[in-house]
Coordinates of C-alpha atoms in Angstrom, one line a residue:
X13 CA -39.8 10.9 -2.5
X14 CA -39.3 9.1 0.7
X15 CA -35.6 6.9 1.0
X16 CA -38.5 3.7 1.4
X17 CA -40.4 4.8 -1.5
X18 CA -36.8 5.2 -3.3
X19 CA -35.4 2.0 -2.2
X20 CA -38.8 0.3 -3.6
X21 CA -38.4 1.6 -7.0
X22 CA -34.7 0.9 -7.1
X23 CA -35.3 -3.3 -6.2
X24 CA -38.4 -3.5 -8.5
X25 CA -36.3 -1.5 -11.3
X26 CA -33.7 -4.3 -10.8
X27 CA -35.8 -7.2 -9.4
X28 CA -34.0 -7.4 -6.2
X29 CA -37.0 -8.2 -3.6
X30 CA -34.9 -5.9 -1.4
X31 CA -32.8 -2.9 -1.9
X32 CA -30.5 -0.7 1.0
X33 CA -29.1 2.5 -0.3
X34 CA -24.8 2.3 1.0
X35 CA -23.3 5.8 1.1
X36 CA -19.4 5.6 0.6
X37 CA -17.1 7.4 2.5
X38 CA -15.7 10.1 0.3
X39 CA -12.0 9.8 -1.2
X40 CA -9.3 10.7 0.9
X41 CA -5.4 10.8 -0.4
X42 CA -3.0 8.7 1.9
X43 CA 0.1 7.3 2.2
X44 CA -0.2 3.5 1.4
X45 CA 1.9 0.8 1.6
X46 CA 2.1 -2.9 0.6
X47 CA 4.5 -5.4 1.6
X48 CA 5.1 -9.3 0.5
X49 CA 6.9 -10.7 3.2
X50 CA 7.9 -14.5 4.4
X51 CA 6.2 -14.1 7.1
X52 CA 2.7 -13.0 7.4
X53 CA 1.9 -9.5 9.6
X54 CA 5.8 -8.7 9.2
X55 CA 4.1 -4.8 8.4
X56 CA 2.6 -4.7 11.7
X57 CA 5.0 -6.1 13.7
X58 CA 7.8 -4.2 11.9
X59 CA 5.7 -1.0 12.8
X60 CA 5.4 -2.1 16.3
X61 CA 9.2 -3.4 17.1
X62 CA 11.1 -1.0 15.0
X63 CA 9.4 2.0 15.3
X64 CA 6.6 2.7 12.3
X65 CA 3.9 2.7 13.9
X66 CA 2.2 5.2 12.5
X67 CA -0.1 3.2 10.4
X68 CA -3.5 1.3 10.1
X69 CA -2.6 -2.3 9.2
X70 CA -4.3 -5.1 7.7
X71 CA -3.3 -8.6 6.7
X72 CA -4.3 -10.0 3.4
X73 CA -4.0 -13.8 4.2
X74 CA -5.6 -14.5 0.5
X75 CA -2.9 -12.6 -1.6
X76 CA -0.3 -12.9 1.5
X77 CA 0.5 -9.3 2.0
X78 CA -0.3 -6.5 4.5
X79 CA -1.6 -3.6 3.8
X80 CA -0.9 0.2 5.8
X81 CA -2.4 3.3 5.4
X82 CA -1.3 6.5 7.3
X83 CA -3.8 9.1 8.5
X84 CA -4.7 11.8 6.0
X85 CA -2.4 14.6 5.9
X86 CA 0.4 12.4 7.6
X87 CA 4.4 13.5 7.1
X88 CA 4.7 11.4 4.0
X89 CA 8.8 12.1 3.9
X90 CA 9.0 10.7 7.5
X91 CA 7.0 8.0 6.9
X92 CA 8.7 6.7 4.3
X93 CA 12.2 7.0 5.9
X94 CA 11.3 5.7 8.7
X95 CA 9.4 2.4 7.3
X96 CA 12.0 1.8 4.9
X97 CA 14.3 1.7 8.1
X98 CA 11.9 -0.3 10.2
X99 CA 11.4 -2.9 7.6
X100 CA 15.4 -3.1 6.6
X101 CA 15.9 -3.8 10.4
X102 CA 13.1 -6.3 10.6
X103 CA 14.2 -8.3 7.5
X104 CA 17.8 -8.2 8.9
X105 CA 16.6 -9.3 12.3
X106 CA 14.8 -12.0 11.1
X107 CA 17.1 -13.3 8.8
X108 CA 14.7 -14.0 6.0
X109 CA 15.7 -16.3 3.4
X110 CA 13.2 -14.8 0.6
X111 CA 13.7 -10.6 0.1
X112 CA 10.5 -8.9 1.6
X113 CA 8.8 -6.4 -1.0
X114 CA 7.8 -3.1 -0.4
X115 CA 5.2 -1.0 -2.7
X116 CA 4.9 3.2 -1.6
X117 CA 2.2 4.8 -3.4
X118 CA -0.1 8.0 -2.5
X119 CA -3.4 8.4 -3.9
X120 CA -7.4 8.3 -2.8
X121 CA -8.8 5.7 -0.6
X122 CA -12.3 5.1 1.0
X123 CA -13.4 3.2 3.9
X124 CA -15.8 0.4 3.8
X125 CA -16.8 -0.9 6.9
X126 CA -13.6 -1.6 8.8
X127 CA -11.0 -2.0 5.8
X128 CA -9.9 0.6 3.4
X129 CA -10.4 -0.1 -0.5
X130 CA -9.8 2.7 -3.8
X131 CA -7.7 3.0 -6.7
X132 CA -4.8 3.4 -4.5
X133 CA -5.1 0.1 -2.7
X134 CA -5.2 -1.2 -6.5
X135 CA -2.1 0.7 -7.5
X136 CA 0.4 -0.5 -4.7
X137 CA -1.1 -4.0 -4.7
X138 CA -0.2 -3.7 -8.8
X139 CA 3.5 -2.3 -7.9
X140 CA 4.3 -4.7 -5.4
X141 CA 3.1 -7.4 -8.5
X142 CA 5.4 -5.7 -10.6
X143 CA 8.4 -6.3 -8.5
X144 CA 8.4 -9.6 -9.1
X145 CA 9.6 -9.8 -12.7
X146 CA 11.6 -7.0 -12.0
X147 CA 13.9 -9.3 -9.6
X148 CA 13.6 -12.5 -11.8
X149 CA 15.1 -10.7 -14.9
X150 CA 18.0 -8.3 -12.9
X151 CA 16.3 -5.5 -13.7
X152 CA 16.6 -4.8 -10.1
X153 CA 19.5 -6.6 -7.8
X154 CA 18.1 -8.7 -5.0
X155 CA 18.4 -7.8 -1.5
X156 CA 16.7 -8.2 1.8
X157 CA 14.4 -5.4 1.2
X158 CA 13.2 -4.6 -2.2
X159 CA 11.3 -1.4 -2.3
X160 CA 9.0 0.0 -4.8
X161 CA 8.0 3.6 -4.9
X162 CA 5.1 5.2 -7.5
X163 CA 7.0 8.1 -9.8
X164 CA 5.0 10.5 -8.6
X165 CA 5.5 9.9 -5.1
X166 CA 8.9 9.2 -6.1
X167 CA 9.6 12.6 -7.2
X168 CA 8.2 14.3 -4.3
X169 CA 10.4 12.4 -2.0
X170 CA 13.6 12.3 -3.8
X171 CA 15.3 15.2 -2.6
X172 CA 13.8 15.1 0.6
X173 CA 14.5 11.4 1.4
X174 CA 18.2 11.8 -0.3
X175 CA 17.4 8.9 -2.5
X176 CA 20.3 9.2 -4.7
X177 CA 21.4 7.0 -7.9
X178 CA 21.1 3.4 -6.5
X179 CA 17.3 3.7 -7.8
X180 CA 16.3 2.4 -10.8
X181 CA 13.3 3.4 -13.1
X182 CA 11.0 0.7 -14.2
X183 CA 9.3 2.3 -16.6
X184 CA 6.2 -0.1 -16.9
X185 CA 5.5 -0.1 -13.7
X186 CA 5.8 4.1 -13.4
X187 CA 7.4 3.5 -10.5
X188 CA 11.6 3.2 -9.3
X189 CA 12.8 0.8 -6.9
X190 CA 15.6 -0.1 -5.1
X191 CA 17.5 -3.1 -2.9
X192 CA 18.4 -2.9 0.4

């Protein structure tokens, strides 16, 4: 069967008067991050300024985050270290009166046309929800940099990062966090 002759019975099986078959891009794993800042695009301009600019970046104006994904196969260790250092300089330097948040989580993304979208985009935009409560009930002290990492991630990085006891496990969220 032809893709026109496909198409055709396709919209007439659901009554759209026209039909276009989309191929996805398949799932990759990456590094993602999210980050709730005062002030919009701080992501990209803390990648720029202090030196994490390893990353795609988009800004979410509608949810007011930005959103970074590194290349496939990226040194996740690095990355981390190095954002987490990037964006604790930043926040200082902009002497922010709200604490940016900051969600780390790996797992499979696709592209669609110029963004990127999959489960993983869902998971660090639910973290960095999650961080919220976590602050308003003590759970986690306030600080100029919140961060949020998935468990999994978490555990790969641990030793490798030297994150030490200061982390605290929200168990809800599968995830540990810390203040900066």
């Amino acid at each position: 069967m032809t893709t026109n002759a496909a198409q055709w019975q396709l919209s007439a099986a659901i009554g759209w008067k026209d039909a276009r078959v989309v191929s996805m891009s398949p799932g990759i794993r990456r590094l993602c991050v999210s980050v709730s800042s005062p002030h919009p695009g701080f992501l990209d301009r803390a990648c720029r300024t202090w030196g994490g600019g390893r990353l795609y970046t988009e800004h979410w104006a509608e949810e007011g985050i930005d959103l970074g994904f590194a290349a496939p196969g990226a040194d996740e260790v690095e990355l981390v270290r190095d954002l987490i250092a990037a964006l604790y300089v930043g926040a200082i330097q902009a002497a922010l009166t709200a604490p940016t948040l900051v969600a780390f989580h790996v797992g499979i993304t696709r592209v669609e046309g110029d963004d990127i979208r999959g489960t993983a985009v869902t998971r660090i935009r639910q973290l960095l929800s999650d961080l919220v409560p976590a602050l308003a009930t003590g759970t986690v002290p306030i600080g100029v940099l919140v961060v949020g990492i998935t468990t999994g991630l978490f555990e790969d990085l641990g030793t490798e990062c030297g994150f030490g006891t200061e982390w605290v496990r929200l168990t809800a969220a599968r995830a540990w966090c810390r203040a900066y």
